[in-house]
Coordinates of C-alpha atoms in Angstrom, one line a residue:
Chain A
M1 CA 143.3 134.7 104.5
Q2 CA 143.6 137.9 106.4
K3 CA 146.7 139.7 106.8
L4 CA 148.0 143.0 107.3
F5 CA 149.0 145.3 104.7
F6 CA 150.9 148.4 104.8
I7 CA 150.3 151.6 102.8
T8 CA 154.0 153.9 103.0
K9 CA 152.6 156.9 101.9
R10 CA 149.8 157.1 104.1
C11 CA 152.2 156.6 107.0
D12 CA 153.5 159.5 109.0
G13 CA 155.2 157.2 111.2
C14 CA 153.4 157.9 114.7
Q15 CA 154.1 154.3 115.7
A16 CA 150.7 153.7 118.2
C17 CA 150.8 150.3 115.8
E18 CA 153.7 149.2 118.1
V19 CA 152.4 150.6 121.3
A20 CA 148.9 149.0 120.2
C21 CA 150.9 145.7 120.0
L22 CA 152.6 145.8 122.5
E23 CA 150.2 146.2 124.9
K24 CA 148.2 143.7 123.6
H25 CA 151.4 140.9 124.1
S26 CA 152.0 141.9 127.6
Q27 CA 150.6 140.3 130.6
S28 CA 149.0 143.0 132.3
Q29 CA 147.2 144.2 129.0
S30 CA 148.4 147.9 130.0
I31 CA 150.9 149.9 128.6
F32 CA 151.6 151.6 131.6
M33 CA 152.7 148.6 133.2
T34 CA 154.8 146.9 130.0
K35 CA 158.5 148.2 131.3
M36 CA 157.9 146.7 134.7
E37 CA 157.2 143.2 132.9
Q38 CA 159.9 140.4 133.0
P39 CA 160.3 139.2 130.3
S40 CA 159.9 142.4 129.1
P41 CA 156.9 142.4 125.7
Q42 CA 158.1 143.5 122.6
P43 CA 156.3 144.8 119.5
R44 CA 156.0 142.6 117.1
I45 CA 155.6 145.8 114.2
K46 CA 157.9 147.7 113.8
V47 CA 158.2 151.3 112.4
K48 CA 161.0 152.7 110.8
K49 CA 162.4 156.1 108.8
S50 CA 163.7 154.9 105.8
G51 CA 164.6 157.4 102.7
S52 CA 161.8 160.2 102.4
H53 CA 158.8 157.4 103.7
Y54 CA 158.3 155.6 106.8
W55 CA 158.2 151.7 106.6
A56 CA 156.8 149.2 108.8
T57 CA 157.9 145.7 109.3
V58 CA 155.4 143.0 110.5
C59 CA 155.4 139.4 109.2
Q60 CA 153.8 138.9 105.4
H61 CA 153.0 135.2 106.4
C62 CA 153.8 134.0 103.3
T63 CA 152.6 131.3 101.6
D64 CA 155.8 129.5 100.5
S65 CA 157.4 130.7 104.0
M66 CA 161.0 130.3 103.8
C67 CA 160.9 130.4 108.6
V68 CA 158.5 127.2 108.4
R69 CA 161.1 125.5 105.9
A70 CA 164.4 126.4 107.9
C71 CA 162.2 125.9 111.3
M72 CA 163.9 122.8 112.9
T73 CA 161.8 122.3 115.5
G74 CA 158.5 122.6 114.1
A75 CA 157.2 125.7 115.8
M76 CA 156.5 127.9 112.7
Q77 CA 153.5 126.0 111.1
Y78 CA 150.9 127.0 108.6
S79 CA 147.5 127.2 110.4
L80 CA 144.8 125.7 108.8
T81 CA 143.6 129.0 107.3
G82 CA 147.7 129.4 105.8
E83 CA 149.0 132.0 108.2
V84 CA 152.2 131.4 109.4
S85 CA 151.7 130.2 113.1
H86 CA 154.4 130.0 115.8
N87 CA 154.3 127.9 118.6
T88 CA 156.5 129.4 121.4
N89 CA 155.9 126.1 123.5
K90 CA 158.4 124.9 120.9
C91 CA 160.6 127.4 120.4
V92 CA 164.1 126.4 121.4
G93 CA 165.8 130.5 120.1
C94 CA 168.1 128.5 117.2
W95 CA 167.3 131.7 115.6
M96 CA 167.1 129.8 112.1
C97 CA 163.5 131.5 111.3
I98 CA 166.1 135.0 111.6
M99 CA 168.5 133.7 109.6
V100 CA 166.3 133.3 106.4
C101 CA 163.6 135.7 107.4
P102 CA 163.9 138.3 104.2
L103 CA 161.9 141.0 105.5
G104 CA 163.6 141.0 109.3
A105 CA 159.9 140.4 110.6
I106 CA 160.4 138.1 113.6
T107 CA 162.8 139.0 116.2
T108 CA 164.5 137.6 119.3
L109 CA 162.4 137.4 122.7
N110 CA 166.8 137.6 124.0
E111 CA 165.7 136.5 127.9
A112 CA 163.2 133.8 126.9
K113 CA 165.4 132.3 124.2
K114 CA 162.3 132.4 122.2
A115 CA 161.7 133.8 118.5
S116 CA 158.5 136.7 118.3
K117 CA 156.7 137.8 115.3
C118 CA 152.9 139.1 114.6
D119 CA 150.3 136.4 115.1
L120 CA 147.5 138.5 113.8
C121 CA 146.0 138.9 117.1
K122 CA 143.0 136.2 115.8
D123 CA 141.3 137.0 119.4
E124 CA 140.4 140.4 118.2
M125 CA 138.2 141.3 115.6
T126 CA 141.2 143.5 114.0
P127 CA 144.2 143.4 115.0
P128 CA 144.9 145.8 117.5
C129 CA 147.7 147.5 115.7
A130 CA 145.6 148.1 112.4
A131 CA 142.8 149.4 114.9
S132 CA 145.2 152.1 116.1
C133 CA 146.7 153.6 112.8
S134 CA 145.2 156.8 112.2
R135 CA 146.0 157.2 109.1
Q136 CA 144.9 153.8 108.4
A137 CA 148.3 153.1 106.7
L138 CA 147.6 148.9 108.3
F139 CA 145.1 147.4 106.0
Y140 CA 144.1 144.2 107.7
G141 CA 141.5 141.8 105.1
T142 CA 142.4 139.4 102.3
P143 CA 144.3 140.2 99.2
E144 CA 141.2 140.7 97.2
E145 CA 140.3 143.0 99.7
Y146 CA 143.8 144.9 99.9
E147 CA 143.5 145.5 96.0
M148 CA 139.6 146.3 96.1
K149 CA 139.7 148.5 98.6
V150 CA 143.4 150.5 98.8
A151 CA 145.5 149.5 96.1
G152 CA 143.6 152.1 93.6
D153 CA 144.3 155.1 95.3
Chain B
M1 CA 155.6 87.7 100.1
R2 CA 152.9 89.8 100.4
V3 CA 153.1 92.9 97.3
I4 CA 151.1 96.3 98.2
D5 CA 150.0 98.6 95.7
M6 CA 150.6 102.3 96.0
H7 CA 151.5 105.5 94.4
Y8 CA 153.6 107.1 96.2
L9 CA 156.7 106.0 98.8
I10 CA 159.0 107.7 100.5
I11 CA 162.0 106.3 102.3
G12 CA 162.8 108.2 105.2
N13 CA 160.5 110.4 107.8
S14 CA 162.7 112.8 108.9
A15 CA 163.0 117.1 107.3
A16 CA 162.6 116.5 103.7
G17 CA 160.9 113.2 104.2
V18 CA 157.7 115.2 106.1
F19 CA 158.1 118.4 104.0
A20 CA 157.3 116.1 100.6
A21 CA 155.1 114.1 102.6
E22 CA 152.8 116.9 103.3
T23 CA 153.5 118.9 99.7
I24 CA 152.1 115.8 98.0
R25 CA 148.8 115.9 100.2
G26 CA 148.4 118.9 99.2
L27 CA 148.5 118.4 95.4
D28 CA 147.3 115.3 95.0
P29 CA 144.3 114.6 98.1
D30 CA 143.5 111.0 96.9
G31 CA 147.0 109.7 96.0
Q32 CA 148.5 106.7 98.8
I33 CA 151.7 107.9 100.7
T34 CA 153.3 105.2 102.3
M35 CA 156.6 106.6 104.4
I36 CA 159.2 104.1 105.2
S37 CA 161.5 104.5 108.2
N38 CA 164.0 101.9 110.1
E39 CA 162.5 104.3 113.3
D40 CA 159.2 103.6 114.6
C41 CA 158.6 106.8 116.3
L42 CA 156.9 110.1 115.0
P43 CA 158.9 112.8 112.6
Y44 CA 161.7 114.0 115.0
S45 CA 164.2 116.8 114.4
R46 CA 167.8 115.7 115.0
C47 CA 169.2 119.5 115.4
L48 CA 166.8 119.0 118.6
T49 CA 169.4 115.7 119.7
S50 CA 171.7 118.3 121.7
Y51 CA 168.6 120.3 123.5
Y52 CA 167.3 116.7 124.6
L53 CA 170.3 115.9 125.8
G54 CA 171.4 118.7 128.0
N55 CA 167.7 118.6 129.7
E56 CA 166.7 121.5 128.0
I57 CA 163.9 120.2 126.3
S58 CA 161.6 117.1 127.0
E59 CA 161.5 113.9 124.4
E60 CA 158.1 115.5 123.4
M61 CA 159.6 118.5 122.1
M62 CA 161.4 116.8 120.0
Y63 CA 159.2 115.9 117.7
I64 CA 158.4 118.2 114.5
R65 CA 154.5 116.9 113.9
D66 CA 152.5 115.6 116.4
K67 CA 150.6 112.3 117.3
A68 CA 148.1 112.6 115.0
F69 CA 150.5 113.8 111.9
Y70 CA 150.0 110.3 109.8
T71 CA 146.1 109.8 110.7
E72 CA 145.2 113.3 109.5
T73 CA 147.4 113.3 106.6
G74 CA 146.3 110.4 105.4
I75 CA 149.9 108.2 105.4
D76 CA 150.2 105.4 105.7
F77 CA 153.6 104.6 107.8
Q78 CA 155.7 101.6 108.2
V79 CA 159.2 100.4 110.1
G80 CA 161.4 98.7 107.9
Y81 CA 164.9 98.6 106.5
V82 CA 165.1 99.2 103.0
E83 CA 167.8 97.1 101.7
R84 CA 167.7 98.0 98.0
V85 CA 165.9 99.7 95.5
D86 CA 164.3 98.2 91.9
P87 CA 163.7 100.4 89.2
D88 CA 163.0 97.5 86.7
S89 CA 160.3 96.3 89.5
K90 CA 159.4 99.7 90.6
S91 CA 159.7 98.3 93.6
V92 CA 162.1 98.5 97.2
L93 CA 162.8 95.6 98.8
L94 CA 163.0 95.9 103.0
E95 CA 165.1 93.8 105.2
S96 CA 162.3 91.9 106.7
G97 CA 161.9 90.3 102.7
E98 CA 158.8 92.5 102.2
K99 CA 158.9 94.3 98.8
V100 CA 157.0 97.6 98.2
I101 CA 155.8 98.6 95.2
Y102 CA 156.0 102.7 93.9
D103 CA 154.9 104.7 91.2
K104 CA 157.0 107.1 92.5
L105 CA 159.9 106.9 94.8
L106 CA 161.5 109.3 97.3
I107 CA 164.7 108.6 99.0
A108 CA 165.3 110.6 101.9
T109 CA 167.3 108.4 103.9
G110 CA 169.7 111.3 105.3
S111 CA 173.8 110.6 106.4
S112 CA 175.2 108.8 108.8
P113 CA 178.2 109.7 111.2
F114 CA 181.2 108.5 110.0
N115 CA 183.7 107.2 111.7
P116 CA 187.4 106.4 110.5
P117 CA 189.4 103.7 111.8
L118 CA 190.5 104.7 115.5
E119 CA 192.8 102.1 118.3
G120 CA 190.4 101.1 120.9
S121 CA 187.1 102.1 119.4
D122 CA 185.3 99.1 120.5
I123 CA 185.1 99.9 124.0
G124 CA 182.5 100.7 125.5
G125 CA 181.4 104.4 126.7
I126 CA 182.0 105.8 122.8
F127 CA 179.0 107.3 121.4
E128 CA 177.3 109.1 118.5
L129 CA 174.8 112.1 118.4
R130 CA 172.5 111.3 115.6
T131 CA 169.3 110.3 116.4
L132 CA 166.8 110.0 119.5
G133 CA 168.1 106.6 119.8
D134 CA 171.6 108.0 120.0
A135 CA 170.7 110.9 122.1
K136 CA 168.8 108.9 124.9
A137 CA 172.0 106.5 124.7
V138 CA 173.9 109.4 125.9
A139 CA 171.7 111.1 128.3
E140 CA 171.1 107.5 130.2
F141 CA 175.5 106.8 130.2
A142 CA 176.0 110.4 131.5
P143 CA 175.3 110.3 134.9
K144 CA 178.3 108.0 135.0
A145 CA 180.9 110.5 133.8
K146 CA 182.6 113.7 135.4
N147 CA 184.9 114.3 131.8
A148 CA 184.1 113.7 128.5
V149 CA 185.6 114.0 125.6
V150 CA 184.1 115.1 121.5
M151 CA 185.7 114.5 118.8
G152 CA 185.0 116.9 116.0
A153 CA 184.2 120.7 116.4
G154 CA 181.8 121.5 113.8
L155 CA 178.0 121.9 114.9
V156 CA 177.0 119.0 115.9
G157 CA 180.5 118.3 118.0
L158 CA 179.6 121.5 119.6
K159 CA 175.9 121.3 120.0
G160 CA 176.8 117.7 122.1
A161 CA 179.6 119.5 123.5
H162 CA 177.0 122.3 125.1
G163 CA 174.6 119.3 125.8
L164 CA 177.3 117.4 128.3
H165 CA 178.2 121.2 130.0
E166 CA 174.7 121.5 130.6
L167 CA 175.0 118.0 132.1
G168 CA 178.1 119.2 134.4
I169 CA 180.4 117.1 132.6
N170 CA 183.6 118.6 131.7
V171 CA 183.9 118.9 128.6
T172 CA 187.3 119.1 125.5
I173 CA 186.6 118.7 122.3
V174 CA 189.3 117.7 120.1
G175 CA 188.6 119.1 115.8
S176 CA 191.9 118.5 113.5
A177 CA 191.3 121.6 111.8
P178 CA 192.6 125.2 112.6
Q179 CA 189.7 126.3 113.5
V180 CA 186.6 125.2 114.9
L181 CA 183.3 125.2 112.7
R182 CA 185.3 125.5 110.0
H183 CA 182.5 124.6 107.3
S184 CA 180.3 126.9 108.5
I185 CA 182.6 130.4 109.6
D186 CA 186.0 132.1 109.1
I187 CA 188.8 131.9 111.9
E188 CA 188.1 135.5 113.3
S189 CA 184.5 134.5 114.3
A190 CA 186.2 130.7 115.4
E191 CA 188.6 132.7 117.6
I192 CA 185.7 134.5 119.6
L193 CA 183.7 131.1 119.8
T194 CA 186.9 129.6 120.9
R195 CA 187.4 132.3 123.8
L196 CA 183.6 131.5 125.1
L197 CA 183.5 128.1 124.8
E198 CA 186.9 128.1 127.2
E199 CA 185.3 131.1 129.4
D200 CA 183.0 128.9 129.7
G201 CA 185.0 125.8 131.0
Y202 CA 185.2 123.9 128.3
R203 CA 188.9 122.7 126.8
V204 CA 189.5 123.1 123.6
H205 CA 192.2 121.7 121.1
I206 CA 192.6 122.5 117.3
N207 CA 194.4 121.0 115.3
T208 CA 194.6 118.3 116.9
R209 CA 193.7 114.3 116.6
V210 CA 192.8 111.6 118.8
T211 CA 195.2 108.5 117.5
K212 CA 193.7 106.0 120.5
V213 CA 191.5 105.3 123.0
L214 CA 192.6 104.2 126.0
G215 CA 190.4 102.0 128.4
E216 CA 190.4 100.0 131.9
E217 CA 188.5 97.1 133.0
D218 CA 185.0 98.4 135.1
A219 CA 183.7 96.9 138.3
D220 CA 181.9 94.1 135.9
G221 CA 184.9 92.9 134.0
R222 CA 184.1 95.4 131.0
M223 CA 186.7 97.2 128.9
S224 CA 184.9 101.1 129.5
V225 CA 186.8 104.3 128.1
S226 CA 189.3 105.6 130.9
G227 CA 190.8 108.3 128.2
V228 CA 192.3 109.8 125.2
L229 CA 195.7 110.1 122.8
L230 CA 196.4 113.1 121.5
N231 CA 198.7 113.4 118.4
T232 CA 200.5 115.9 120.3
G233 CA 201.4 113.0 123.4
E234 CA 198.7 114.8 125.6
K235 CA 196.6 112.0 128.0
I236 CA 193.3 113.3 128.2
P237 CA 191.2 111.4 131.7
C238 CA 187.5 111.3 129.9
Q239 CA 184.7 108.2 131.1
M240 CA 182.9 108.4 127.4
I241 CA 183.7 110.3 124.4
I242 CA 181.2 111.5 121.5
R243 CA 182.4 110.7 117.9
A244 CA 180.8 114.0 115.4
V245 CA 183.9 113.9 113.1
G246 CA 181.6 114.2 110.3
V247 CA 178.7 112.3 107.9
R248 CA 177.9 110.5 105.0
P249 CA 175.1 109.9 102.7
N250 CA 173.1 106.9 103.4
V251 CA 173.0 105.8 99.6
K252 CA 174.1 102.0 100.2
L253 CA 170.3 101.2 99.1
V254 CA 170.9 102.4 95.1
R255 CA 173.8 100.3 95.0
D256 CA 174.1 98.5 91.5
S257 CA 170.1 99.8 91.3
G258 CA 171.8 102.5 88.0
V259 CA 171.1 105.2 90.0
A260 CA 173.8 107.8 89.8
V261 CA 176.1 107.8 92.9
N262 CA 178.7 110.8 93.6
Y263 CA 179.3 111.4 97.3
G264 CA 175.6 111.5 97.8
I265 CA 173.0 110.7 94.7
I266 CA 173.0 113.2 92.2
V267 CA 169.7 115.2 91.4
D268 CA 168.4 117.0 88.4
E269 CA 167.0 120.6 89.1
E270 CA 164.0 118.9 89.8
M271 CA 164.9 116.8 92.5
Q272 CA 165.1 113.6 90.4
T273 CA 167.9 111.3 89.9
S274 CA 169.5 109.4 86.8
V275 CA 166.6 107.2 86.7
K276 CA 163.0 108.1 86.0
D277 CA 160.2 108.6 89.1
I278 CA 163.0 108.1 91.3
Y279 CA 163.5 111.7 93.7
A280 CA 166.1 112.6 96.7
A281 CA 166.0 115.1 98.6
G282 CA 167.6 116.2 102.1
D283 CA 171.4 114.8 103.2
V284 CA 171.7 112.0 100.9
A285 CA 170.9 113.7 98.0
E286 CA 173.8 115.7 95.8
A287 CA 172.1 118.8 94.8
F288 CA 174.2 121.7 93.0
D289 CA 175.5 125.1 94.9
L290 CA 173.2 128.2 94.3
L291 CA 176.2 130.6 94.1
T292 CA 178.8 128.5 92.5
G293 CA 176.8 126.0 90.5
E294 CA 179.2 123.0 91.8
K295 CA 177.1 120.0 92.5
G296 CA 177.6 118.7 96.5
V297 CA 175.6 117.5 99.4
N298 CA 174.1 120.7 101.5
A299 CA 173.6 118.4 105.0
I300 CA 171.7 121.5 106.9
W301 CA 167.7 121.8 107.7
P302 CA 166.5 124.1 105.1
S303 CA 167.9 122.7 102.5
A304 CA 166.4 119.3 103.4
T305 CA 162.6 120.6 103.6
E306 CA 162.8 122.7 100.5
Q307 CA 164.4 119.7 98.4
G308 CA 161.4 117.7 100.1
I309 CA 159.4 120.6 98.8
I310 CA 160.4 120.7 95.2
A311 CA 160.5 117.0 95.1
G312 CA 157.0 116.8 96.4
C313 CA 155.9 118.8 93.8
N314 CA 157.5 117.3 90.6
M315 CA 156.5 113.8 92.3
A316 CA 152.8 114.7 92.4
G317 CA 152.8 116.5 88.6
V318 CA 153.3 120.3 89.1
K319 CA 156.7 121.0 87.9
R320 CA 159.1 123.3 90.1
N321 CA 162.2 123.9 90.0
Y322 CA 165.3 124.1 92.4
Q323 CA 167.3 127.4 93.0
G324 CA 170.1 125.5 94.1
S325 CA 171.3 125.2 97.6
L326 CA 172.8 128.3 99.9
A327 CA 174.6 127.3 103.2
L328 CA 173.0 128.4 106.5
N329 CA 174.1 127.8 109.6
S330 CA 173.0 129.3 112.9
A331 CA 173.9 128.3 116.2
V332 CA 173.8 129.6 120.1
I333 CA 176.9 128.7 121.7
C334 CA 177.5 130.2 125.3
G335 CA 174.6 131.7 125.1
V336 CA 176.0 133.9 121.9
G337 CA 174.1 133.8 118.4
I338 CA 176.6 133.1 115.2
I339 CA 174.5 132.8 111.7
S340 CA 176.5 132.5 108.6
A341 CA 175.4 131.9 104.6
G342 CA 177.0 131.8 101.6
L343 CA 180.3 131.7 100.4
V344 CA 182.4 132.9 103.8
N345 CA 185.9 132.5 102.6
L346 CA 186.6 133.6 99.4
P347 CA 190.2 132.1 97.6
S348 CA 192.6 135.0 98.1
G349 CA 192.4 137.9 95.5
E350 CA 188.9 137.0 94.6
G351 CA 186.3 139.2 96.1
S352 CA 186.5 142.1 98.9
V353 CA 185.6 141.7 102.1
L354 CA 183.6 144.5 104.8
R355 CA 184.4 143.6 108.5
A356 CA 183.6 145.0 112.0
S357 CA 185.0 143.5 115.4
E358 CA 184.3 144.6 118.5
P359 CA 185.5 140.9 120.4
D360 CA 184.8 142.3 123.8
K361 CA 181.1 142.4 122.7
N362 CA 180.8 139.5 121.3
F363 CA 180.1 141.5 118.1
Y364 CA 181.7 140.4 114.8
R365 CA 180.3 140.8 111.5
K366 CA 181.6 140.3 108.0
F367 CA 180.3 140.8 104.4
V368 CA 181.8 139.3 101.2
I369 CA 181.2 141.2 97.9
K370 CA 182.3 139.3 94.8
D371 CA 181.6 141.4 91.7
G372 CA 179.4 143.6 93.2
C373 CA 177.0 140.9 94.6
L374 CA 176.8 139.8 98.5
V375 CA 177.4 136.7 98.8
G376 CA 178.3 135.2 102.0
M377 CA 178.4 136.7 105.3
I378 CA 179.3 136.2 109.1
M379 CA 177.1 137.8 112.3
V380 CA 178.1 137.1 116.0
G381 CA 176.1 138.7 118.9
D382 CA 173.5 140.9 117.2
I383 CA 172.0 138.4 115.1
E384 CA 168.8 140.3 114.5
G385 CA 167.9 141.0 110.6
A386 CA 170.0 138.3 109.0
G387 CA 167.8 136.9 106.8
I388 CA 167.8 140.5 104.7
L389 CA 171.1 139.6 104.3
S390 CA 170.5 135.7 103.3
G391 CA 167.8 136.8 101.3
L392 CA 170.2 138.6 99.0
I393 CA 172.5 136.4 98.3
R394 CA 169.9 134.4 97.3
K395 CA 168.7 137.1 95.2
K396 CA 172.1 137.7 93.7
A397 CA 171.4 141.3 93.0
K398 CA 174.3 144.0 93.1
V399 CA 173.9 145.6 96.4
D400 CA 174.8 148.6 97.2
V401 CA 178.0 148.8 98.6
K402 CA 177.1 152.1 100.6
Y403 CA 174.0 150.1 102.3
L404 CA 176.3 147.4 103.5
Q405 CA 178.7 149.6 104.5
H406 CA 175.7 151.1 107.2
M407 CA 174.5 147.4 107.9
L408 CA 177.7 146.5 109.1
V409 CA 177.8 148.5 112.0
N410 CA 174.1 149.0 112.3
P411 CA 170.9 147.0 113.5
I412 CA 169.9 145.2 110.1
E413 CA 166.8 147.0 108.6
Y414 CA 164.7 146.1 105.9
P415 CA 164.5 149.9 104.2
G416 CA 161.1 148.8 102.3
Y417 CA 162.9 148.3 98.7
L418 CA 165.8 145.8 98.1
P419 CA 168.9 148.2 98.6
V420 CA 170.0 147.4 94.7
E421 CA 172.7 149.5 92.9
R422 CA 170.7 151.1 90.3
G423 CA 171.5 149.4 86.8
G424 CA 171.5 146.2 89.0
Q425 CA 169.2 143.1 88.4

């Protein structure tokens, strides 16, 4: 299973990933129009300064996932390939997933009464957040690829 | 009598049963799995009955798995009521007289509403809100009612009240405790919720009991509810009542079987009961608390699914230990989110408390610290990041108090490392 890995030491906090995510998850697919949209789209990756470094909070698609266990509607489920997929049609906004996600990677869409998290943009070759990261602080691939290509540097 | 051979038998098709079945199937692709439930339907979420009642979701959305669930997972689903478990012959006896044999048995029968004796409780118009059937019965009757009384101010009571309120019914909530949600939150946050409910048009009576149901003959000559009498002497007119004062584990089927029962069915770390090859999980199981180690039933969805997974692993021969139940509750009352975790009310003199409150903004946070560890928290209003705190409670790590003080009034964010004290775990 491919997912997003964040490499702290490469990140300079430019937040291009947030912008790319926001655009991708907007109805208009245009960053200039997102402010006008109702309900307003939210980025599913958030970059924050933490001490002397930056940290990007994004769903890690855990294999023994707390949110899948806590979800009382069956909206959070594993896909056949192992990602944690969130079916927003089933979501009722009970925030049980937010109650248990130890990374804080799930946010609220209050207007829509739905939870929101990274869906890995499965219709793209590479998720726009990773593609937009000029410093390659976001790596999209399998854990094995991550180990081989990134962990050693 | 038909005797069927099989391997895994699961009684109950709700949270614990479904997650156990999926876990077993993942670990043992060839094993035979049979699920027995007394409800002839796909697995659904009991937590959603109030949403269904309030017309917020369709019946289809109640189901936590789709139509292909039983066939895709190769589960043999049977409708039946299990009367008795017989460990000697490794079988269960159904009400129909059928006997089903197992190698490994999981009891995931859940719990049922518990109703103390009440004068007039045989009158028509009195309901429970546990099953999909209950929700349908309430929804069918609701158009005849203008006023309703909900007995019980716990989560089921408040959610049921919300469902009726959505239908335009005037709801009075009657709770015997000194606050609403007494098992999950503290008195300060309960006061915020009570105010929100009253502002939205609910009437909330705490420290109050219904002593008698009043009835009158309807047009067909049947007795139906016309009101309730409270212990304060006040009469509240209503046409329907939901009883939601509490639940009891469904343990009847193991009576005299040798399976040890205290309040629920006692299980060990592997979710196995006192009898080999019989496991229990979910609302019926009495496991132990993660923080206190005390035995007890923690009847919440996340515990049921986790226990189901642990039981499923051990039944399929993969050893996995349960870490203990953590009290976790999330509710949305009048549009305001409330999340609580762990021990929210320590006995006076124990531990310390950090608190931030802005009642007019519906914002409240309370962190309970004991021996340097975060052991409990309540968040009202902005609930994002709650899992970071419940994760810290689960880890039992010594937490940097400065971090907690910061989190008390700021957005809760994961800083990329565990904010534990130096020298901590």
